[in-house]
mmCIF file of C-alpha atoms in Angstrom:
data_model
loop_
_atom_site.group_PDB
_atom_site.id
_atom_site.type_symbol
_atom_site.label_atom_id
_atom_site.label_comp_id
_atom_site.label_asym_id
_atom_site.label_seq_id
_atom_site.Cartn_x
_atom_site.Cartn_y
_atom_site.Cartn_z
ATOM 1 C CA MET A 1 26.507 56.455 -43.428
ATOM 2 C CA ILE A 2 23.136 56.513 -41.694
ATOM 3 C CA TYR A 3 21.145 53.335 -41.205
ATOM 4 C CA THR A 4 17.456 53.822 -40.644
ATOM 5 C CA VAL A 5 15.140 51.199 -39.300
ATOM 6 C CA PRO A 6 11.439 51.155 -40.143
ATOM 7 C CA GLY A 7 9.442 52.674 -37.278
ATOM 8 C CA SER A 8 12.440 54.142 -35.513
ATOM 9 C CA ASN A 9 11.722 57.695 -36.600
ATOM 10 C CA ASN A 10 8.194 57.536 -35.382
ATOM 11 C CA LYS A 11 7.441 60.431 -32.993
ATOM 12 C CA LYS A 12 5.338 58.123 -30.844
ATOM 13 C CA VAL A 13 8.343 55.935 -30.364
ATOM 14 C CA SER A 14 10.556 58.761 -29.172
ATOM 15 C CA VAL A 15 7.844 60.014 -26.805
ATOM 16 C CA ILE A 16 7.539 56.706 -24.994
ATOM 17 C CA PRO A 17 11.090 56.691 -23.597
ATOM 18 C CA SER A 18 10.650 60.298 -22.519
ATOM 19 C CA VAL A 19 7.448 59.458 -20.650
ATOM 20 C CA LEU A 20 9.113 56.504 -19.012
ATOM 21 C CA ILE A 21 12.082 58.640 -17.996
ATOM 22 C CA ILE A 22 9.701 61.073 -16.318
ATOM 23 C CA LEU A 23 8.043 58.125 -14.614
ATOM 24 C CA CYS A 24 11.453 56.985 -13.375
ATOM 25 C CA LEU A 25 12.151 60.418 -11.938
ATOM 26 C CA ALA A 26 8.771 60.315 -10.259
ATOM 27 C CA LEU A 27 9.603 56.962 -8.755
ATOM 28 C CA ILE A 28 12.876 58.331 -7.439
ATOM 29 C CA VAL A 29 11.143 61.096 -5.549
ATOM 30 C CA ILE A 30 8.070 59.265 -4.212
ATOM 31 C CA PRO A 31 7.987 58.417 -0.480
ATOM 32 C CA THR A 32 9.857 55.363 0.691
ATOM 33 C CA ASP A 33 6.673 53.659 1.966
ATOM 34 C CA THR A 34 5.200 53.745 -1.528
ATOM 35 C CA LYS A 35 8.480 52.428 -2.941
ATOM 36 C CA ILE A 36 8.409 49.544 -0.475
ATOM 37 C CA HIS A 37 4.793 48.786 -1.382
ATOM 38 C CA ILE A 38 5.660 48.715 -5.098
ATOM 39 C CA SER A 39 8.728 46.570 -4.502
ATOM 40 C CA GLU A 40 6.634 44.062 -2.512
ATOM 41 C CA ILE A 41 4.282 43.678 -5.467
ATOM 42 C CA ILE A 42 7.179 43.239 -7.901
ATOM 43 C CA ILE A 43 8.886 40.710 -5.662
ATOM 44 C CA LYS A 44 5.669 38.700 -5.478
ATOM 45 C CA ILE A 45 5.403 38.608 -9.253
ATOM 46 C CA PHE A 46 9.005 38.174 -10.373
ATOM 47 C CA TYR A 47 11.091 36.889 -7.472
ATOM 48 C CA LEU A 48 8.826 34.450 -5.706
ATOM 49 C CA PRO A 49 8.186 32.086 -8.652
ATOM 50 C CA PRO A 50 11.866 31.345 -9.304
ATOM 51 C CA ASN A 51 12.549 31.189 -5.588
ATOM 52 C CA SER A 52 9.702 28.758 -5.029
ATOM 53 C CA LEU A 53 11.027 26.798 -7.982
ATOM 54 C CA ILE A 54 14.435 26.673 -6.317
ATOM 55 C CA GLU A 55 12.832 25.567 -3.057
ATOM 56 C CA LYS A 56 10.894 22.884 -4.898
ATOM 57 C CA PHE A 57 14.076 21.672 -6.581
ATOM 58 C CA GLU A 58 15.865 21.720 -3.249
ATOM 59 C CA ASP A 59 13.002 19.776 -1.670
ATOM 60 C CA LEU A 60 13.086 17.337 -4.562
ATOM 61 C CA TYR A 61 16.829 16.943 -4.160
ATOM 62 C CA LYS A 62 16.454 16.440 -0.416
ATOM 63 C CA ILE A 63 13.687 13.903 -0.978
ATOM 64 C CA ARG A 64 15.838 12.061 -3.499
ATOM 65 C CA GLU A 65 18.764 12.039 -1.098
ATOM 66 C CA LYS A 66 16.497 10.844 1.673
ATOM 67 C CA ALA A 67 15.063 8.150 -0.593
ATOM 68 C CA LYS A 68 18.589 7.041 -1.453
ATOM 69 C CA ALA A 69 19.527 6.928 2.219
ATOM 70 C CA LEU A 70 16.338 5.025 3.058
ATOM 71 C CA GLU A 71 16.954 2.608 0.211
ATOM 72 C CA THR A 72 20.448 1.965 1.502
ATOM 73 C CA GLU A 73 19.053 1.563 4.994
ATOM 74 C CA LEU A 74 16.413 -0.815 3.658
ATOM 75 C CA VAL A 75 18.988 -2.995 1.930
ATOM 76 C CA LYS A 76 21.135 -2.943 5.036
ATOM 77 C CA THR A 77 18.163 -3.853 7.203
ATOM 78 C CA LYS A 78 17.214 -6.630 4.798
ATOM 79 C CA LEU A 79 20.727 -8.001 4.990
ATOM 80 C CA GLU A 80 20.660 -7.751 8.752
ATOM 81 C CA LEU A 81 17.284 -9.494 8.850
ATOM 82 C CA SER A 82 18.609 -12.207 6.582
ATOM 83 C CA HIS A 83 21.630 -12.507 8.825
ATOM 84 C CA TYR A 84 19.413 -12.715 11.903
ATOM 85 C CA ALA A 85 17.224 -15.302 10.202
ATOM 86 C CA ASP A 86 20.313 -17.346 9.386
ATOM 87 C CA ALA A 87 21.533 -16.886 12.910
ATOM 88 C CA ALA A 88 18.171 -18.015 14.265
ATOM 89 C CA LEU A 89 18.259 -21.117 12.065
ATOM 90 C CA GLU A 90 21.842 -21.739 13.037
ATOM 91 C CA ASN A 91 20.860 -21.378 16.654
ATOM 92 C CA GLN A 92 18.058 -23.861 16.177
ATOM 93 C CA ARG A 93 20.348 -26.326 14.433
ATOM 94 C CA LEU A 94 23.009 -25.983 17.063
ATOM 95 C CA ARG A 95 20.422 -26.513 19.747
ATOM 96 C CA GLU A 96 19.297 -29.649 17.967
ATOM 97 C CA PHE A 97 22.864 -30.846 17.775
ATOM 98 C CA LEU A 98 23.523 -29.917 21.362
ATOM 99 C CA ASN A 99 20.627 -32.094 22.417
ATOM 100 C CA PHE A 100 21.882 -34.761 20.122
ATOM 101 C CA LYS A 101 25.354 -34.517 21.525
ATOM 102 C CA THR A 102 24.078 -34.626 25.065
ATOM 103 C CA SER A 103 22.019 -37.691 24.295
ATOM 104 C CA TYR A 104 24.767 -39.658 22.664
ATOM 105 C CA ASN A 105 27.899 -38.176 24.180
ATOM 106 C CA ILE A 106 29.755 -37.809 20.930
ATOM 107 C CA LYS A 107 32.100 -35.257 19.403
ATOM 108 C CA LEU A 108 30.855 -33.244 16.461
ATOM 109 C CA ILE A 109 33.281 -31.780 13.938
ATOM 110 C CA PRO A 110 31.655 -29.053 11.840
ATOM 111 C CA ALA A 111 32.551 -29.182 8.168
ATOM 112 C CA GLU A 112 31.662 -26.843 5.341
ATOM 113 C CA ILE A 113 30.890 -28.402 1.983
ATOM 114 C CA VAL A 114 33.321 -26.884 -0.477
ATOM 115 C CA GLU A 115 32.652 -29.012 -3.511
ATOM 116 C CA ALA A 116 29.834 -31.229 -4.657
ATOM 117 C CA PRO A 117 30.767 -33.052 -7.866
ATOM 118 C CA ASP A 118 27.688 -33.809 -9.877
ATOM 119 C CA LEU A 119 28.624 -37.174 -11.330
ATOM 120 C CA PRO A 120 26.301 -40.071 -12.144
ATOM 121 C CA TYR A 121 26.579 -43.017 -9.765
ATOM 122 C CA TYR A 122 29.056 -41.155 -7.685
ATOM 123 C CA HIS A 123 27.470 -39.181 -4.909
ATOM 124 C CA SER A 124 29.954 -37.529 -2.667
ATOM 125 C CA VAL A 125 30.949 -34.094 -1.426
ATOM 126 C CA ILE A 126 34.202 -32.551 -0.353
ATOM 127 C CA VAL A 127 34.397 -30.814 3.024
ATOM 128 C CA ASN A 128 36.947 -28.351 4.331
ATOM 129 C CA VAL A 129 38.210 -30.421 7.253
ATOM 130 C CA GLY A 130 40.611 -33.315 7.123
ATOM 131 C CA LYS A 131 43.250 -35.122 9.098
ATOM 132 C CA LYS A 132 44.297 -31.929 10.863
ATOM 133 C CA SER A 133 40.839 -31.713 12.378
ATOM 134 C CA GLY A 134 40.885 -35.302 13.471
ATOM 135 C CA LEU A 135 38.897 -36.865 10.650
ATOM 136 C CA ARG A 136 39.313 -40.521 9.878
ATOM 137 C CA PRO A 137 37.691 -42.739 7.274
ATOM 138 C CA ASP A 138 34.299 -44.271 8.100
ATOM 139 C CA LEU A 139 33.198 -41.559 10.502
ATOM 140 C CA ALA A 140 29.509 -40.778 10.080
ATOM 141 C CA ALA A 141 28.479 -37.471 8.589
ATOM 142 C CA ILE A 142 25.156 -35.895 9.406
ATOM 143 C CA SER A 143 23.288 -32.851 8.230
ATOM 144 C CA THR A 144 20.990 -30.812 10.411
ATOM 145 C CA ARG A 145 18.126 -33.092 9.437
ATOM 146 C CA GLY A 146 19.690 -36.502 9.638
ATOM 147 C CA LEU A 147 22.236 -38.961 8.369
ATOM 148 C CA ALA A 148 24.083 -37.801 5.276
ATOM 149 C CA GLY A 149 26.828 -40.348 4.734
ATOM 150 C CA LYS A 150 30.278 -41.241 5.923
ATOM 151 C CA VAL A 151 33.840 -40.135 5.491
ATOM 152 C CA SER A 152 35.320 -42.119 2.634
ATOM 153 C CA ARG A 153 38.678 -40.459 2.020
ATOM 154 C CA VAL A 154 40.670 -38.121 4.199
ATOM 155 C CA TYR A 155 43.304 -35.617 3.174
ATOM 156 C CA ASP A 156 45.241 -33.121 5.262
ATOM 157 C CA SER A 157 42.731 -30.289 5.080
ATOM 158 C CA SER A 158 39.803 -31.860 3.317
ATOM 159 C CA ALA A 159 37.835 -35.025 3.141
ATOM 160 C CA GLU A 160 35.438 -36.797 0.867
ATOM 161 C CA ILE A 161 32.037 -37.722 2.223
ATOM 162 C CA GLN A 162 30.236 -40.609 0.607
ATOM 163 C CA LEU A 163 26.552 -39.767 0.677
ATOM 164 C CA LEU A 164 23.675 -42.131 1.289
ATOM 165 C CA LEU A 165 22.759 -41.752 -2.361
ATOM 166 C CA ASP A 166 26.004 -43.304 -3.501
ATOM 167 C CA PRO A 167 25.455 -46.793 -5.008
ATOM 168 C CA LEU A 168 28.204 -48.190 -2.805
ATOM 169 C CA SER A 169 26.675 -46.853 0.392
ATOM 170 C CA ARG A 170 25.231 -49.316 2.879
ATOM 171 C CA VAL A 171 23.768 -48.359 6.230
ATOM 172 C CA SER A 172 22.343 -50.662 8.811
ATOM 173 C CA VAL A 173 19.108 -49.122 10.098
ATOM 174 C CA VAL A 174 16.294 -50.033 12.405
ATOM 175 C CA ASP A 175 12.589 -49.198 12.324
ATOM 176 C CA THR A 176 12.027 -47.192 15.486
ATOM 177 C CA ARG A 177 8.470 -48.474 15.858
ATOM 178 C CA SER A 178 8.858 -52.214 15.193
ATOM 179 C CA ARG A 179 12.639 -52.515 15.676
ATOM 180 C CA VAL A 180 12.872 -54.315 12.339
ATOM 181 C CA GLN A 181 16.339 -54.049 10.918
ATOM 182 C CA GLY A 182 17.454 -53.661 7.351
ATOM 183 C CA ILE A 183 20.069 -52.239 5.036
ATOM 184 C CA LEU A 184 19.597 -48.791 3.607
ATOM 185 C CA LYS A 185 20.941 -48.573 0.085
ATOM 186 C CA VAL A 186 20.298 -47.052 -3.300
ATOM 187 C CA GLN A 187 18.674 -48.802 -6.211
ATOM 188 C CA MET A 188 19.876 -48.427 -9.746
ATOM 189 C CA SER A 189 16.935 -46.064 -10.262
ATOM 190 C CA GLY A 190 18.439 -43.748 -7.643
ATOM 191 C CA GLU A 191 15.750 -44.395 -5.035
ATOM 192 C CA LEU A 192 16.681 -45.176 -1.478
ATOM 193 C CA ILE A 193 15.330 -48.482 -0.259
ATOM 194 C CA LEU A 194 15.321 -50.570 2.860
ATOM 195 C CA ASP A 195 16.766 -53.856 1.787
ATOM 196 C CA ASN A 196 16.884 -57.269 3.354
ATOM 197 C CA VAL A 197 13.548 -56.935 5.128
ATOM 198 C CA PRO A 198 11.413 -60.084 4.917
ATOM 199 C CA SER A 199 7.944 -59.613 3.446
ATOM 200 C CA HIS A 200 6.185 -60.580 6.636
ATOM 201 C CA GLU A 201 8.002 -57.996 8.785
ATOM 202 C CA ASP A 202 6.070 -55.181 10.427
ATOM 203 C CA VAL A 203 7.136 -52.125 8.478
ATOM 204 C CA LYS A 204 4.627 -49.401 7.609
ATOM 205 C CA GLU A 205 4.627 -46.205 5.652
ATOM 206 C CA GLY A 206 5.667 -43.332 7.870
ATOM 207 C CA ASP A 207 7.948 -45.402 10.055
ATOM 208 C CA THR A 208 11.141 -43.656 11.014
ATOM 209 C CA LEU A 209 14.424 -45.380 10.383
ATOM 210 C CA LYS A 210 17.479 -44.788 12.515
ATOM 211 C CA THR A 211 20.955 -46.195 12.389
ATOM 212 C CA SER A 212 21.216 -49.454 14.289
ATOM 213 C CA GLY A 213 24.901 -49.201 15.146
ATOM 214 C CA LEU A 214 25.617 -52.574 13.595
ATOM 215 C CA GLY A 215 28.762 -52.676 11.539
ATOM 216 C CA GLY A 216 30.473 -50.121 13.708
ATOM 217 C CA VAL A 217 30.522 -47.343 11.149
ATOM 218 C CA TYR A 218 27.439 -45.380 12.124
ATOM 219 C CA PRO A 219 26.646 -44.759 15.758
ATOM 220 C CA PRO A 220 23.176 -46.013 16.710
ATOM 221 C CA GLY A 221 20.160 -43.712 16.808
ATOM 222 C CA ILE A 222 20.943 -41.293 13.966
ATOM 223 C CA PRO A 223 17.730 -40.490 12.048
ATOM 224 C CA ALA A 224 18.198 -41.725 8.508
ATOM 225 C CA GLY A 225 14.823 -41.539 6.771
ATOM 226 C CA VAL A 226 11.158 -42.338 6.696
ATOM 227 C CA VAL A 227 9.383 -45.214 4.979
ATOM 228 C CA THR A 228 7.324 -43.932 2.074
ATOM 229 C CA GLU A 229 6.222 -47.154 0.484
ATOM 230 C CA PHE A 230 5.949 -50.756 1.647
ATOM 231 C CA GLU A 231 5.095 -53.270 -0.994
ATOM 232 C CA VAL A 232 5.201 -57.011 -1.305
ATOM 233 C CA LEU A 233 5.535 -57.582 -5.013
ATOM 234 C CA SER A 234 4.511 -61.248 -4.881
ATOM 235 C CA PRO A 235 3.784 -63.847 -2.146
ATOM 236 C CA SER A 236 6.704 -65.798 -3.491
ATOM 237 C CA TYR A 237 9.060 -62.852 -2.952
ATOM 238 C CA LEU A 238 11.154 -63.286 0.130
ATOM 239 C CA PHE A 239 11.826 -59.625 0.733
ATOM 240 C CA ALA A 240 9.546 -56.615 0.675
ATOM 241 C CA GLN A 241 10.050 -53.580 -1.528
ATOM 242 C CA ILE A 242 10.423 -50.671 0.890
ATOM 243 C CA LYS A 243 11.100 -47.190 -0.369
ATOM 244 C CA VAL A 244 12.647 -44.649 1.949
ATOM 245 C CA GLN A 245 12.794 -40.861 1.898
ATOM 246 C CA PRO A 246 16.045 -39.692 3.510
ATOM 247 C CA PHE A 247 15.848 -36.924 6.113
ATOM 248 C CA ALA A 248 18.887 -35.186 4.715
ATOM 249 C CA GLU A 249 18.184 -32.791 1.851
ATOM 250 C CA PHE A 250 21.254 -33.454 -0.220
ATOM 251 C CA SER A 251 20.679 -30.705 -2.724
ATOM 252 C CA ARG A 252 20.437 -28.043 -0.016
ATOM 253 C CA MET A 253 23.235 -29.058 2.290
ATOM 254 C CA GLU A 254 25.815 -26.402 3.064
ATOM 255 C CA ARG A 255 27.551 -27.922 6.026
ATOM 256 C CA LEU A 256 27.855 -31.271 7.714
ATOM 257 C CA PHE A 257 28.861 -32.488 11.116
ATOM 258 C CA ILE A 258 31.235 -35.376 11.364
ATOM 259 C CA ILE A 259 30.441 -37.623 14.308
ATOM 260 C CA ASP A 260 33.435 -38.861 16.199
ATOM 261 C CA SER A 261 32.175 -41.262 18.827
ATOM 262 C CA GLY A 262 35.751 -42.101 19.760
ATOM 263 C CA THR A 263 35.166 -45.833 19.420
ATOM 264 C CA ARG A 264 37.729 -46.278 16.704
ATOM 265 C CA MET B 1 0.785 42.914 -28.486
ATOM 266 C CA ARG B 2 3.510 40.668 -29.784
ATOM 267 C CA GLU B 3 6.144 43.005 -28.325
ATOM 268 C CA ALA B 4 4.336 43.141 -24.991
ATOM 269 C CA ILE B 5 4.288 39.348 -24.761
ATOM 270 C CA LEU B 6 7.972 39.242 -25.669
ATOM 271 C CA ILE B 7 8.775 41.850 -23.013
ATOM 272 C CA VAL B 8 6.912 39.959 -20.271
ATOM 273 C CA PHE B 9 8.498 36.725 -21.410
ATOM 274 C CA CYS B 10 11.956 38.284 -21.295
ATOM 275 C CA LEU B 11 11.280 39.751 -17.856
ATOM 276 C CA PHE B 12 10.478 36.298 -16.491
ATOM 277 C CA ILE B 13 13.427 34.758 -18.296
ATOM 278 C CA ALA B 14 15.734 37.432 -16.885
ATOM 279 C CA SER B 15 14.336 36.880 -13.366
ATOM 280 C CA PHE B 16 14.911 33.169 -13.597
ATOM 281 C CA TRP B 17 18.349 33.790 -15.053
ATOM 282 C CA GLU B 18 19.346 36.147 -12.253
ATOM 283 C CA ILE B 19 18.172 33.788 -9.536
ATOM 284 C CA LEU B 20 18.886 30.365 -10.981
ATOM 285 C CA ILE B 21 21.574 30.600 -13.629
ATOM 286 C CA SER B 22 23.751 33.569 -12.755
ATOM 287 C CA PRO B 23 24.991 32.133 -9.434
ATOM 288 C CA VAL B 24 25.912 28.925 -11.258
ATOM 289 C CA ILE B 25 27.870 30.515 -14.094
ATOM 290 C CA ALA B 26 29.454 33.237 -11.928
ATOM 291 C CA ILE B 27 33.253 33.268 -12.106
ATOM 292 C CA TYR B 28 34.760 34.551 -8.857
ATOM 293 C CA GLY B 29 31.558 36.485 -8.227
ATOM 294 C CA ILE B 30 31.516 38.006 -11.723
ATOM 295 C CA GLU B 31 28.178 37.557 -13.450
ATOM 296 C CA PRO B 32 27.029 38.598 -16.927
ATOM 297 C CA ASN B 33 24.503 41.441 -16.904
ATOM 298 C CA ILE B 34 21.457 39.818 -18.473
ATOM 299 C CA GLY B 35 19.313 42.938 -18.019
ATOM 300 C CA VAL B 36 21.583 45.180 -20.065
ATOM 301 C CA MET B 37 22.042 42.455 -22.657
ATOM 302 C CA LEU B 38 18.280 42.215 -23.104
ATOM 303 C CA VAL B 39 17.948 46.001 -23.291
ATOM 304 C CA ALA B 40 20.608 45.901 -26.023
ATOM 305 C CA PHE B 41 18.700 43.117 -27.753
ATOM 306 C CA PHE B 42 15.441 45.112 -27.705
ATOM 307 C CA ALA B 43 17.191 48.312 -28.781
ATOM 308 C CA LEU B 44 19.051 46.641 -31.647
ATOM 309 C CA TYR B 45 16.651 44.030 -32.894
ATOM 310 C CA ARG B 46 13.134 45.137 -31.920
ATOM 311 C CA THR B 47 11.043 48.227 -32.643
ATOM 312 C CA GLY B 48 11.727 51.501 -30.862
ATOM 313 C CA PHE B 49 9.509 51.434 -27.751
ATOM 314 C CA ALA B 50 10.133 47.847 -26.656
ATOM 315 C CA TYR B 51 13.576 48.537 -25.163
ATOM 316 C CA ALA B 52 12.191 51.428 -23.117
ATOM 317 C CA PHE B 53 9.399 49.371 -21.604
ATOM 318 C CA PHE B 54 11.688 46.480 -20.928
ATOM 319 C CA ALA B 55 14.348 48.766 -19.417
ATOM 320 C CA PHE B 56 11.755 50.466 -17.207
ATOM 321 C CA LEU B 57 10.244 47.232 -15.930
ATOM 322 C CA TRP B 58 13.531 45.433 -15.492
ATOM 323 C CA GLY B 59 14.892 48.440 -13.622
ATOM 324 C CA LEU B 60 11.904 48.250 -11.275
ATOM 325 C CA ILE B 61 12.503 44.558 -10.712
ATOM 326 C CA ILE B 62 16.147 45.150 -9.838
ATOM 327 C CA ASP B 63 15.290 48.069 -7.579
ATOM 328 C CA SER B 64 12.614 46.116 -5.757
ATOM 329 C CA VAL B 65 15.447 44.428 -3.844
ATOM 330 C CA SER B 66 16.565 47.847 -2.546
ATOM 331 C CA PRO B 67 13.410 49.992 -2.632
ATOM 332 C CA GLY B 68 15.284 53.113 -1.459
ATOM 333 C CA ASN B 69 16.840 53.458 -4.935
ATOM 334 C CA MET B 70 13.683 52.693 -6.849
ATOM 335 C CA GLY B 71 13.585 54.407 -10.218
ATOM 336 C CA TRP B 72 17.331 54.783 -10.680
ATOM 337 C CA ASN B 73 17.963 51.501 -12.438
ATOM 338 C CA SER B 74 15.012 52.061 -14.739
ATOM 339 C CA LEU B 75 16.348 55.486 -15.590
ATOM 340 C CA ILE B 76 19.889 54.227 -16.298
ATOM 341 C CA LEU B 77 18.631 51.339 -18.401
ATOM 342 C CA ILE B 78 16.307 53.541 -20.446
ATOM 343 C CA LEU B 79 19.155 55.957 -21.106
ATOM 344 C CA ILE B 80 21.441 53.103 -22.087
ATOM 345 C CA GLY B 81 18.726 51.693 -24.317
ATOM 346 C CA SER B 82 18.244 55.105 -25.904
ATOM 347 C CA ALA B 83 21.970 55.349 -26.548
ATOM 348 C CA ILE B 84 21.986 51.912 -28.165
ATOM 349 C CA SER B 85 18.932 52.853 -30.196
ATOM 350 C CA PHE B 86 20.765 55.994 -31.347
ATOM 351 C CA ILE B 87 23.727 53.853 -32.430
ATOM 352 C CA ARG B 88 21.345 51.573 -34.280
ATOM 353 C CA ASN B 89 19.849 54.515 -36.148
ATOM 354 C CA HIS B 90 23.070 56.295 -36.983
ATOM 355 C CA PHE B 91 25.864 53.766 -37.278
ATOM 356 C CA ASN B 92 26.591 50.419 -38.804
ATOM 357 C CA TRP B 93 25.749 48.291 -35.807
ATOM 358 C CA GLN B 94 25.451 44.961 -37.577
ATOM 359 C CA GLY B 95 29.074 43.973 -37.182
ATOM 360 C CA VAL B 96 29.633 41.516 -34.360
ATOM 361 C CA SER B 97 32.533 43.535 -32.948
ATOM 362 C CA THR B 98 30.376 46.667 -32.841
ATOM 363 C CA GLN B 99 27.632 44.868 -31.003
ATOM 364 C CA VAL B 100 30.085 43.352 -28.540
ATOM 365 C CA ALA B 101 31.575 46.806 -27.945
ATOM 366 C CA VAL B 102 28.080 48.233 -27.415
ATOM 367 C CA VAL B 103 27.229 45.527 -24.894
ATOM 368 C CA PHE B 104 30.599 45.904 -23.154
ATOM 369 C CA LEU B 105 30.215 49.664 -22.757
ATOM 370 C CA SER B 106 26.560 49.409 -21.756
ATOM 371 C CA VAL B 107 27.294 46.921 -18.990
ATOM 372 C CA LEU B 108 30.293 48.941 -17.853
ATOM 373 C CA VAL B 109 28.227 52.124 -17.656
ATOM 374 C CA HIS B 110 25.266 50.426 -15.995
ATOM 375 C CA THR B 111 27.371 48.679 -13.341
ATOM 376 C CA SER B 112 29.445 51.775 -12.637
ATOM 377 C CA VAL B 113 26.541 54.195 -12.375
ATOM 378 C CA ASN B 114 24.607 51.738 -10.299
ATOM 379 C CA TYR B 115 27.552 51.462 -7.919
ATOM 380 C CA ILE B 116 27.829 55.226 -7.667
ATOM 381 C CA ILE B 117 24.134 55.575 -6.858
ATOM 382 C CA GLN B 118 24.179 52.883 -4.233
ATOM 383 C CA ASN B 119 27.455 54.039 -2.628
ATOM 384 C CA ILE B 120 27.156 57.759 -3.112
ATOM 385 C CA ASP B 121 28.376 58.426 0.448
ATOM 386 C CA SER B 122 31.516 56.306 0.200
ATOM 387 C CA LEU B 123 33.147 56.061 -3.202
ATOM 388 C CA GLY B 124 36.622 55.227 -1.884
ATOM 389 C CA ASN B 125 36.686 51.812 -3.556
ATOM 390 C CA PHE B 126 35.156 52.982 -6.790
ATOM 391 C CA PHE B 127 38.150 52.287 -9.035
ATOM 392 C CA TYR B 128 38.780 48.948 -7.411
ATOM 393 C CA PHE B 129 35.138 48.110 -8.048
ATOM 394 C CA ILE B 130 35.380 49.246 -11.660
ATOM 395 C CA VAL B 131 38.387 47.039 -12.341
ATOM 396 C CA ARG B 132 37.314 44.133 -10.196
ATOM 397 C CA PHE B 133 33.622 43.912 -11.077
ATOM 398 C CA ALA B 134 32.392 46.360 -13.710
ATOM 399 C CA VAL B 135 35.017 45.649 -16.386
ATOM 400 C CA ALA B 136 34.957 41.934 -15.655
ATOM 401 C CA SER B 137 31.171 41.781 -15.813
ATOM 402 C CA ALA B 138 31.210 43.822 -19.042
ATOM 403 C CA LEU B 139 33.761 41.436 -20.552
ATOM 404 C CA TYR B 140 31.751 38.412 -19.468
ATOM 405 C CA SER B 141 28.582 39.906 -20.975
ATOM 406 C CA GLY B 142 30.441 40.788 -24.167
ATOM 407 C CA ILE B 143 31.729 37.243 -24.518
ATOM 408 C CA ILE B 144 28.249 35.801 -24.004
ATOM 409 C CA TRP B 145 26.870 38.242 -26.578
ATOM 410 C CA LEU B 146 29.616 37.147 -28.968
ATOM 411 C CA LEU B 147 28.709 33.502 -28.446
ATOM 412 C CA ILE B 148 25.015 34.210 -28.923
ATOM 413 C CA GLN B 149 25.784 35.911 -32.227
ATOM 414 C CA TYR B 150 26.866 32.585 -33.588
ATOM 415 C CA LEU B 151 23.506 31.013 -32.812
ATOM 416 C CA PRO B 152 21.745 30.299 -36.140
ATOM 417 C CA VAL B 153 18.618 32.283 -35.187
ATOM 418 C CA PHE B 154 20.626 35.437 -34.559
ATOM 419 C CA ARG B 155 22.667 35.044 -37.712
ATOM 420 C CA TYR B 156 19.459 34.781 -39.654
ATOM 421 C CA ARG B 157 17.892 37.846 -38.002
ATOM 422 C CA THR B 158 21.029 39.917 -38.502
ATOM 423 C CA ARG B 159 21.016 39.191 -42.204
ATOM 424 C CA GLY B 160 17.305 39.864 -42.462
ATOM 425 C CA ILE B 161 17.351 43.368 -41.011
#
């Protein structure tokens, strides 16, 4: 059975392949220089576009890989920078403590805060050092900025630090300018105040308070806070209302140093 | 005009295929022969002169890599296209198995003759080449042609002719 397709019997159609075959034979016999010239033109038209596309893709891939590597490097560098910044701060803190230690000749026991229970009227933190590290109850605990509290309970490998903000905390402090003494404690409102200071005493806003050493718990000279408000509520009031801002930033503390002055 | 655009389009597609896709889908160095497959497509599915033009131009493109043999590939492809066109005009070519056989034989002939032309001085490994490359490439091309036949567009065109 013969299948015919429209247009396939056209004489013009059968001539075209014949002409092209003759052209092919002509190409076969033409000089090599001409062949090379023709091939150069063809390569420019048909081979260079896909090749340049490949090169572009390769470049894109390389750029992506490079970007990935740079991104990784950037993150690594950022981490390193952060580490260096921490190290610089740590260095600064340690220097501060070194000066402190030199001044007061005391032993500092570094302690990491491992737990900070957020309970009302109960302000304390748990640190990762205990009896094994030489901790005892009533040793003072300081942060890098100032007095933080004291050791209240000691276990083998941990201890509880009662913070200044605890309602049961009492610290004997002295105004470094006027040498007026008072008791640092927390009001029911949660504010730190300097208590037991007569109304006529010379205490001003901005005065720095340091531990007085009285009571034997806190060594003298530890910065505790700054006076933010001095108010005499009434002439008949015996004591002034003195608000204090503690130096220690309790919400940001990560580690403490337990002061062992060796007196007990 | 429509055929001319299709031919140029197919030439670019085949170039991109040869350079970008063939190396990726090659199995142990065996690649499908896109040029012969397109010649078969033009000879079977398009009007009479399109296959000849495509075969001529594609042959030139292939030969541009080795200018010394310029003209040979065009000649082989035109002859193959003419043979396929003859089959189209005189036999029932619409069966899938017939088309696959046509593609298989066309690729086999093209690869073999091409090898002979390029290695005319040393044909010692000819049979090894036939078994190792020509038959394998023809099979690969036949399989691809078979798969393409199941594309909806081709099924539609086959029924329409």
